[in-house]
C-alpha cells in the first residue's frame, strides 16, 4: 500500500485538535478513539496518576496540562457565580458529539470520490489500487447468480403464459437455466469444501460468467420479438379483432409484454453488483440498441397494429423506446451508486487495515518502552488496569529481597570534560557500554529472577525476588538459591568489567555491596514514573557498597549466614562503621567454592548431594557438565540442580552447622566445579576436563592443590565480546606509541602482561583506538592466565590492606555516584 494513498484519502479529513488546539490534525478512527479515551480520562480521573496518560501523544500532554491549569484557575474564580450547567460547551459528551459530527462531515463522499476515482469510469486513479479492488473476492457473486436464476424463471413463466411458446424459447431457457445452475453448484461445492477451485476468485472469470449469463437471460427475454407473428396492416382495425380460436401461439396481441420482458432482462444486469459500471453500461446499451432496432425496423407493424386497434394517441413504439431508455438510465445510475459504495467500502477497509497495523505497531512500541521502563509484572499491572483502577499508588511489600549495589569506583578518574572527548560524551559512551553490558547479562536465563532497579551515576542497582511468582520464600533453600543468583550476577559483573578493562586498557574497579531483607517496591511520579524499592534493606545494601573496597563484594552478616551454606567462600572483614547503623560485622564474598574443597557435611546437603550424584552418573566422556542454565555447571546449578526452581517444593536444608565432623563411610563421586579463578590455556582446560571423576572417601580432606579450569564456556565467550577502547588517547598518547611506555594505565595488569608491550602491537592498538566501538570487532585471544593472576594478586593486596584502611561510611559517597568528578574510592 503506498504512502500517497493515505495522504490522498485523508487530506480532506482535517479537523481541529481534540483539546482545543488550533493546530489541524488528520481525523481518523485512531484520532477519534484517542479523543474519546482522553475525554473518558478527563471525566474519570481528577488527579494525575502514573500511566494515566499513556495513550496521549507528547504534544497533547503539554497542551492538555496547560489547558487543565487554565481551566482550573478560571474555575476557581468563576465558581461562585456560575450555575451548574454553565460549562456546557466543555462537557465531554458535547465535545464527542462535535467531533463525531465533524468526522461524518469530513468523510464527504463527493470529496473522496473526486480524489480517488475517475468520475466517468469509477476506476481508481491508482492502478495498483484498482487491481487490488478487482482481485478482491466478490462475496455476493453467488447471491447475484441465484437472483438472476430467479429472474430467468420469472421470465420463462411470463413467456410461457403470455407470449409465443416456441421451441427456441424452450431451448434458450433450458440453456440459461442449466448454465446458471451449474455455476451456482460449483460455487456451492467450494463453500462445502468439496472442490477447491473457486471461479469467483478470478476477476476475469467472474466477468465472463456474468456477461454470458446476462446475454442468455436477455436472449430468453427477446426471443419473442423474433418469433412474434406480424399481422398485415389491414387486419389491424378494431372491428376485425381476431376470434380467440384464430389466435395462434405465435401471435403477440399485447406488445407491452415484449417491453416488460426487456426490462426484466435489464434487471438481470443490476443484480450483479460488482460488475464494473463500464461493462454494465456497455451491455445495457447494446441490449437497448438491439431492442430499439427490432421495434423500429423488424416489428414495427406489431406496434402499429396495436395502436390502430386501441386508437392510442401516442404511438406505442415511441412510448416503449422512452420507457426502455428511462429504465436504462435508472439502471446505470443505480449501478454507479452501487459501485461507488463498494469502492468506498474498499477504501475504508484498506484505511482501517492500515490504521490497525499502525496502531498495533504503536502499541507494540509503547509496550516495549513500558517493559523497558518497569519490571514485567509491574508493566503488566499498569497495562491491565490502566482504565480500571489506576487511581491507586502501585506498591508491593516484600518480606525478603536480595539487593545489590555495584559501583565502578574509579570512573570519576576516567571521566573528564575535554575537547578531545567531546566534553565528556565519549566517557559517557563508555559508561553506557559498561552498563549496557551489565544489562545484557540480565537477559541471560540464569539471571531472569533479577530485576534491574536503576543506575545512579556509575552505580548499578539490582534486586532479586521481586517477581511475584519468584519471591524468596521463608525456607533457607529458597534464600540460598536466590541469593546465589545475585552472587553469580556479582561475579558476572566482575568478569564483564574485567573483559572491558582488557579491551579498553582501563582499570575500572567494581565494588559491590549486597544485603537481604524486607523492602517496599512501588512506582512513583505522574511524569516519567519510576519503579524503585525502599527500606532499611536498601539503605544497608547501599552502605555495603559505599563502605566496601574496590574489586570486593561486601555482604552483611545476615546474607553471609545464608550464602555461606551455598557454594561460596567468604572472608570476614570485621567491624565496619556504617552511618546510621553503628558498627556492623561484614564479610567479603571472595570466590566460588569448589566441590573438591567442600566439606563432607556441605556435600551431604540435599542440593549438593543431588549435584554430586548427577555428576557421578554422567556417563559420557568427562568434560564440563552442562547445567540447567545451558552452560557449564556453576555453583548455581549446584544450589538447585536439575529443575527450574519452584521454591515452595525445595527440600529443607539442615540447620546451619559449620562443624566438620560427620564421618559417615559414604563415598561421593566428585567433579571439580569451575571456580572464579581462571586458566586461559585451552590445552590445560582440556586436560583438566578430561580428568575422570575421583572418588573421595567421606571425611577425607580433598587435595587443595588442584585448580580446575574456569568455565570453559565463559572463557570462549569472552574473546567474542566487543572491544572497548576510548576513541581518544586519554593519557599520554605520545607515550603510548613508544616502545617501553606502551602501557595500559593500570599497574598490576601491565606488570603481569609484558607481552602486550611490543612496539608493533602498541602501534596497531593506538590506531584501532581511534576506530573501535562496541560490537565492531571481536577479541580473538582468550584472556591470559597472567592477567587473572595479576587481578587476583591485586585483590589479595587490597584485602591485605583492608586492616589499614579506615572503613567509615560517608554520605558523600552517594553523591559521588552521579558526580564523576568526585573521588569515592
Ligand atoms: N531506592 C534507593 N535508590 C538508590 N539509593 C538508595 C535507595 N534507598 C536508599 N539509598 C541509598 O542508601 C544510602 C543510605 O540511605 P540512608 O537513608 O540510610 O542514609 P541517608 O542519610 O539518607 O544517606 P546519605 O547520608 O548517604 O545521604 C543513601 O546513600 C541512599 O542514597
mmCIF file with all atom_site columns, N, CA and C and ligand atoms in Angstrom, residues 405 453-454 456 461 532-536 538-543 546 578-581 809-815 817, ligand 1:
data_model
loop_
_atom_site.group_PDB
_atom_site.id
_atom_site.type_symbol
_atom_site.label_atom_id
_atom_site.label_alt_id
_atom_site.label_comp_id
_atom_site.label_asym_id
_atom_site.label_entity_id
_atom_site.label_seq_id
_atom_site.pdbx_PDB_ins_code
_atom_site.Cartn_x
_atom_site.Cartn_y
_atom_site.Cartn_z
_atom_site.occupancy
_atom_site.B_iso_or_equiv
_atom_site.pdbx_formal_charge
_atom_site.auth_seq_id
_atom_site.auth_comp_id
_atom_site.auth_asym_id
_atom_site.auth_atom_id
_atom_site.pdbx_PDB_model_num
ATOM   1   N N   . UNK A 1 405 ? 24.104 -3.345 45.091 1.00 0.00 ? 405 UNK A N   1
ATOM   2   C CA  . UNK A 1 405 ? 24.617 -2.109 44.504 1.00 0.00 ? 405 UNK A CA  1
ATOM   3   C C   . UNK A 1 405 ? 26.017 -2.403 43.985 1.00 0.00 ? 405 UNK A C   1
ATOM   4   N N   . UNK A 1 453 ? 17.005 -2.274 38.968 1.00 0.00 ? 453 UNK A N   1
ATOM   5   C CA  . UNK A 1 453 ? 16.179 -1.198 39.519 1.00 0.00 ? 453 UNK A CA  1
ATOM   6   C C   . UNK A 1 453 ? 16.514 0.099  38.815 1.00 0.00 ? 453 UNK A C   1
ATOM   7   N N   . UNK A 1 454 ? 17.780 0.442  38.801 1.00 0.00 ? 454 UNK A N   1
ATOM   8   C CA  . UNK A 1 454 ? 18.194 1.670  38.120 1.00 0.00 ? 454 UNK A CA  1
ATOM   9   C C   . UNK A 1 454 ? 19.704 1.766  38.127 1.00 0.00 ? 454 UNK A C   1
ATOM   10  N N   . UNK A 1 456 ? 22.596 4.727  39.175 1.00 0.00 ? 456 UNK A N   1
ATOM   11  C CA  . UNK A 1 456 ? 22.793 6.045  39.778 1.00 0.00 ? 456 UNK A CA  1
ATOM   12  C C   . UNK A 1 456 ? 24.227 6.405  39.451 1.00 0.00 ? 456 UNK A C   1
ATOM   13  N N   . UNK A 1 461 ? 22.104 -0.784 40.311 1.00 0.00 ? 461 UNK A N   1
ATOM   14  C CA  . UNK A 1 461 ? 21.296 -1.315 41.418 1.00 0.00 ? 461 UNK A CA  1
ATOM   15  C C   . UNK A 1 461 ? 20.375 -2.402 40.872 1.00 0.00 ? 461 UNK A C   1
ATOM   16  N N   . UNK A 1 532 ? 10.916 1.735  41.995 1.00 0.00 ? 532 UNK A N   1
ATOM   17  C CA  . UNK A 1 532 ? 12.046 1.747  42.933 1.00 0.00 ? 532 UNK A CA  1
ATOM   18  C C   . UNK A 1 532 ? 11.707 0.883  44.136 1.00 0.00 ? 532 UNK A C   1
ATOM   19  N N   . UNK A 1 533 ? 12.726 0.632  44.934 1.00 0.00 ? 533 UNK A N   1
ATOM   20  C CA  . UNK A 1 533 ? 12.488 -0.096 46.186 1.00 0.00 ? 533 UNK A CA  1
ATOM   21  C C   . UNK A 1 533 ? 13.057 0.737  47.330 1.00 0.00 ? 533 UNK A C   1
ATOM   22  N N   . UNK A 1 534 ? 12.406 0.637  48.445 1.00 0.00 ? 534 UNK A N   1
ATOM   23  C CA  . UNK A 1 534 ? 12.795 1.433  49.603 1.00 0.00 ? 534 UNK A CA  1
ATOM   24  C C   . UNK A 1 534 ? 12.838 0.553  50.834 1.00 0.00 ? 534 UNK A C   1
ATOM   25  N N   . UNK A 1 535 ? 13.566 1.035  51.795 1.00 0.00 ? 535 UNK A N   1
ATOM   26  C CA  . UNK A 1 535 ? 13.593 0.348  53.082 1.00 0.00 ? 535 UNK A CA  1
ATOM   27  C C   . UNK A 1 535 ? 15.001 0.275  53.619 1.00 0.00 ? 535 UNK A C   1
ATOM   28  N N   . UNK A 1 536 ? 15.075 -0.147 54.855 1.00 0.00 ? 536 UNK A N   1
ATOM   29  C CA  . UNK A 1 536 ? 16.367 -0.254 55.529 1.00 0.00 ? 536 UNK A CA  1
ATOM   30  C C   . UNK A 1 536 ? 17.297 -1.210 54.790 1.00 0.00 ? 536 UNK A C   1
ATOM   31  N N   . UNK A 1 538 ? 17.567 -1.670 51.665 1.00 0.00 ? 538 UNK A N   1
ATOM   32  C CA  . UNK A 1 538 ? 18.200 -0.982 50.534 1.00 0.00 ? 538 UNK A CA  1
ATOM   33  C C   . UNK A 1 538 ? 19.305 -0.063 51.050 1.00 0.00 ? 538 UNK A C   1
ATOM   34  N N   . UNK A 1 539 ? 18.990 0.648  52.127 1.00 0.00 ? 539 UNK A N   1
ATOM   35  C CA  . UNK A 1 539 ? 19.995 1.563  52.687 1.00 0.00 ? 539 UNK A CA  1
ATOM   36  C C   . UNK A 1 539 ? 21.261 0.799  53.068 1.00 0.00 ? 539 UNK A C   1
ATOM   37  N N   . UNK A 1 540 ? 21.061 -0.339 53.720 1.00 0.00 ? 540 UNK A N   1
ATOM   38  C CA  . UNK A 1 540 ? 22.232 -1.104 54.176 1.00 0.00 ? 540 UNK A CA  1
ATOM   39  C C   . UNK A 1 540 ? 22.984 -1.681 52.981 1.00 0.00 ? 540 UNK A C   1
ATOM   40  N N   . UNK A 1 541 ? 22.231 -2.145 51.975 1.00 0.00 ? 541 UNK A N   1
ATOM   41  C CA  . UNK A 1 541 ? 22.905 -2.669 50.774 1.00 0.00 ? 541 UNK A CA  1
ATOM   42  C C   . UNK A 1 541 ? 23.749 -1.571 50.145 1.00 0.00 ? 541 UNK A C   1
ATOM   43  N N   . UNK A 1 542 ? 23.183 -0.366 50.117 1.00 0.00 ? 542 UNK A N   1
ATOM   44  C CA  . UNK A 1 542 ? 23.934 0.756  49.564 1.00 0.00 ? 542 UNK A CA  1
ATOM   45  C C   . UNK A 1 542 ? 25.179 1.027  50.408 1.00 0.00 ? 542 UNK A C   1
ATOM   46  N N   . UNK A 1 543 ? 25.017 0.912  51.720 1.00 0.00 ? 543 UNK A N   1
ATOM   47  C CA  . UNK A 1 543 ? 26.171 1.120  52.606 1.00 0.00 ? 543 UNK A CA  1
ATOM   48  C C   . UNK A 1 543 ? 27.217 0.027  52.408 1.00 0.00 ? 543 UNK A C   1
ATOM   49  N N   . UNK A 1 546 ? 29.055 1.319  49.540 1.00 0.00 ? 546 UNK A N   1
ATOM   50  C CA  . UNK A 1 546 ? 29.858 2.524  49.746 1.00 0.00 ? 546 UNK A CA  1
ATOM   51  C C   . UNK A 1 546 ? 30.982 2.319  50.758 1.00 0.00 ? 546 UNK A C   1
ATOM   52  N N   . UNK A 1 578 ? 29.089 1.978  59.954 1.00 0.00 ? 578 UNK A N   1
ATOM   53  C CA  . UNK A 1 578 ? 28.140 2.356  58.913 1.00 0.00 ? 578 UNK A CA  1
ATOM   54  C C   . UNK A 1 578 ? 27.275 3.481  59.451 1.00 0.00 ? 578 UNK A C   1
ATOM   55  N N   . UNK A 1 579 ? 27.201 4.519  58.685 1.00 0.00 ? 579 UNK A N   1
ATOM   56  C CA  . UNK A 1 579 ? 26.449 5.701  59.136 1.00 0.00 ? 579 UNK A CA  1
ATOM   57  C C   . UNK A 1 579 ? 24.991 5.328  59.424 1.00 0.00 ? 579 UNK A C   1
ATOM   58  N N   . UNK A 1 580 ? 24.547 5.673  60.577 1.00 0.00 ? 580 UNK A N   1
ATOM   59  C CA  . UNK A 1 580 ? 23.153 5.403  60.932 1.00 0.00 ? 580 UNK A CA  1
ATOM   60  C C   . UNK A 1 580 ? 22.933 4.003  61.473 1.00 0.00 ? 580 UNK A C   1
ATOM   61  N N   . UNK A 1 581 ? 23.924 3.140  61.374 1.00 0.00 ? 581 UNK A N   1
ATOM   62  C CA  . UNK A 1 581 ? 23.746 1.755  61.838 1.00 0.00 ? 581 UNK A CA  1
ATOM   63  C C   . UNK A 1 581 ? 24.738 1.399  62.935 1.00 0.00 ? 581 UNK A C   1
ATOM   64  N N   . UNK A 1 809 ? 31.695 5.009  56.651 1.00 0.00 ? 809 UNK A N   1
ATOM   65  C CA  . UNK A 1 809 ? 30.756 5.420  55.611 1.00 0.00 ? 809 UNK A CA  1
ATOM   66  C C   . UNK A 1 809 ? 30.670 6.923  55.559 1.00 0.00 ? 809 UNK A C   1
ATOM   67  N N   . UNK A 1 810 ? 30.463 7.398  54.395 1.00 0.00 ? 810 UNK A N   1
ATOM   68  C CA  . UNK A 1 810 ? 30.274 8.838  54.242 1.00 0.00 ? 810 UNK A CA  1
ATOM   69  C C   . UNK A 1 810 ? 29.084 9.092  53.369 1.00 0.00 ? 810 UNK A C   1
ATOM   70  N N   . UNK A 1 811 ? 28.361 10.106 53.738 1.00 0.00 ? 811 UNK A N   1
ATOM   71  C CA  . UNK A 1 811 ? 27.209 10.424 52.900 1.00 0.00 ? 811 UNK A CA  1
ATOM   72  C C   . UNK A 1 811 ? 27.654 11.007 51.580 1.00 0.00 ? 811 UNK A C   1
ATOM   73  N N   . UNK A 1 812 ? 28.900 11.474 51.518 1.00 0.00 ? 812 UNK A N   1
ATOM   74  C CA  . UNK A 1 812 ? 29.405 11.983 50.242 1.00 0.00 ? 812 UNK A CA  1
ATOM   75  C C   . UNK A 1 812 ? 29.423 10.888 49.193 1.00 0.00 ? 812 UNK A C   1
ATOM   76  N N   . UNK A 1 813 ? 29.540 9.664  49.693 1.00 0.00 ? 813 UNK A N   1
ATOM   77  C CA  . UNK A 1 813 ? 29.612 8.512  48.801 1.00 0.00 ? 813 UNK A CA  1
ATOM   78  C C   . UNK A 1 813 ? 28.486 8.501  47.784 1.00 0.00 ? 813 UNK A C   1
ATOM   79  N N   . UNK A 1 814 ? 27.296 8.722  48.283 1.00 0.00 ? 814 UNK A N   1
ATOM   80  C CA  . UNK A 1 814 ? 26.166 8.618  47.376 1.00 0.00 ? 814 UNK A CA  1
ATOM   81  C C   . UNK A 1 814 ? 26.198 9.711  46.333 1.00 0.00 ? 814 UNK A C   1
ATOM   82  N N   . UNK A 1 815 ? 26.731 10.870 46.712 1.00 0.00 ? 815 UNK A N   1
ATOM   83  C CA  . UNK A 1 815 ? 26.785 11.937 45.706 1.00 0.00 ? 815 UNK A CA  1
ATOM   84  C C   . UNK A 1 815 ? 27.758 11.580 44.604 1.00 0.00 ? 815 UNK A C   1
ATOM   85  N N   . UNK A 1 817 ? 28.258 9.106  43.147 1.00 0.00 ? 817 UNK A N   1
ATOM   86  C CA  . UNK A 1 817 ? 27.745 8.198  42.126 1.00 0.00 ? 817 UNK A CA  1
ATOM   87  C C   . UNK A 1 817 ? 27.301 8.934  40.881 1.00 0.00 ? 817 UNK A C   1
HETATM 88  N N1  . LIG B 2 .   ? 15.906 3.398  46.418 1.00 0.00 ? 1   LIG B N1  1
HETATM 89  C C1  . LIG B 2 .   ? 17.165 3.792  46.524 1.00 0.00 ? 1   LIG B C1  1
HETATM 90  N N2  . LIG B 2 .   ? 17.862 4.008  45.406 1.00 0.00 ? 1   LIG B N2  1
HETATM 91  C C2  . LIG B 2 .   ? 19.146 4.400  45.464 1.00 0.00 ? 1   LIG B C2  1
HETATM 92  N N3  . LIG B 2 .   ? 19.815 4.601  46.599 1.00 0.00 ? 1   LIG B N3  1
HETATM 93  C C3  . LIG B 2 .   ? 19.162 4.393  47.737 1.00 0.00 ? 1   LIG B C3  1
HETATM 94  C C4  . LIG B 2 .   ? 17.797 3.985  47.750 1.00 0.00 ? 1   LIG B C4  1
HETATM 95  N N4  . LIG B 2 .   ? 17.421 3.876  49.040 1.00 0.00 ? 1   LIG B N4  1
HETATM 96  C C5  . LIG B 2 .   ? 18.500 4.215  49.790 1.00 0.00 ? 1   LIG B C5  1
HETATM 97  N N5  . LIG B 2 .   ? 19.534 4.526  49.010 1.00 0.00 ? 1   LIG B N5  1
HETATM 98  C C6  . LIG B 2 .   ? 20.865 4.950  49.422 1.00 0.00 ? 1   LIG B C6  1
HETATM 99  O O1  . LIG B 2 .   ? 21.185 4.321  50.603 1.00 0.00 ? 1   LIG B O1  1
HETATM 100 C C7  . LIG B 2 .   ? 22.022 5.149  51.344 1.00 0.00 ? 1   LIG B C7  1
HETATM 101 C C8  . LIG B 2 .   ? 21.635 5.052  52.788 1.00 0.00 ? 1   LIG B C8  1
HETATM 102 O O2  . LIG B 2 .   ? 20.444 5.737  52.984 1.00 0.00 ? 1   LIG B O2  1
HETATM 103 P P1  . LIG B 2 .   ? 20.046 6.261  54.430 1.00 0.00 ? 1   LIG B P1  1
HETATM 104 O O3  . LIG B 2 .   ? 18.645 6.704  54.342 1.00 0.00 ? 1   LIG B O3  1
HETATM 105 O O4  . LIG B 2 .   ? 20.389 5.235  55.429 1.00 0.00 ? 1   LIG B O4  1
HETATM 106 O O5  . LIG B 2 .   ? 21.021 7.452  54.758 1.00 0.00 ? 1   LIG B O5  1
HETATM 107 P P2  . LIG B 2 .   ? 20.992 8.933  54.278 1.00 0.00 ? 1   LIG B P2  1
HETATM 108 O O6  . LIG B 2 .   ? 21.477 9.765  55.402 1.00 0.00 ? 1   LIG B O6  1
HETATM 109 O O7  . LIG B 2 .   ? 19.671 9.305  53.707 1.00 0.00 ? 1   LIG B O7  1
HETATM 110 O O8  . LIG B 2 .   ? 22.044 8.845  53.145 1.00 0.00 ? 1   LIG B O8  1
HETATM 111 P P3  . LIG B 2 .   ? 23.212 9.806  52.848 1.00 0.00 ? 1   LIG B P3  1
HETATM 112 O O9  . LIG B 2 .   ? 23.772 10.240 54.163 1.00 0.00 ? 1   LIG B O9  1
HETATM 113 O O10 . LIG B 2 .   ? 24.182 8.983  52.063 1.00 0.00 ? 1   LIG B O10 1
HETATM 114 O O11 . LIG B 2 .   ? 22.618 10.908 52.062 1.00 0.00 ? 1   LIG B O11 1
HETATM 115 C C9  . LIG B 2 .   ? 21.916 6.535  50.809 1.00 0.00 ? 1   LIG B C9  1
HETATM 116 O O12 . LIG B 2 .   ? 23.154 6.900  50.275 1.00 0.00 ? 1   LIG B O12 1
HETATM 117 C C10 . LIG B 2 .   ? 20.906 6.428  49.727 1.00 0.00 ? 1   LIG B C10 1
HETATM 118 O O13 . LIG B 2 .   ? 21.331 7.110  48.561 1.00 0.00 ? 1   LIG B O13 1
#
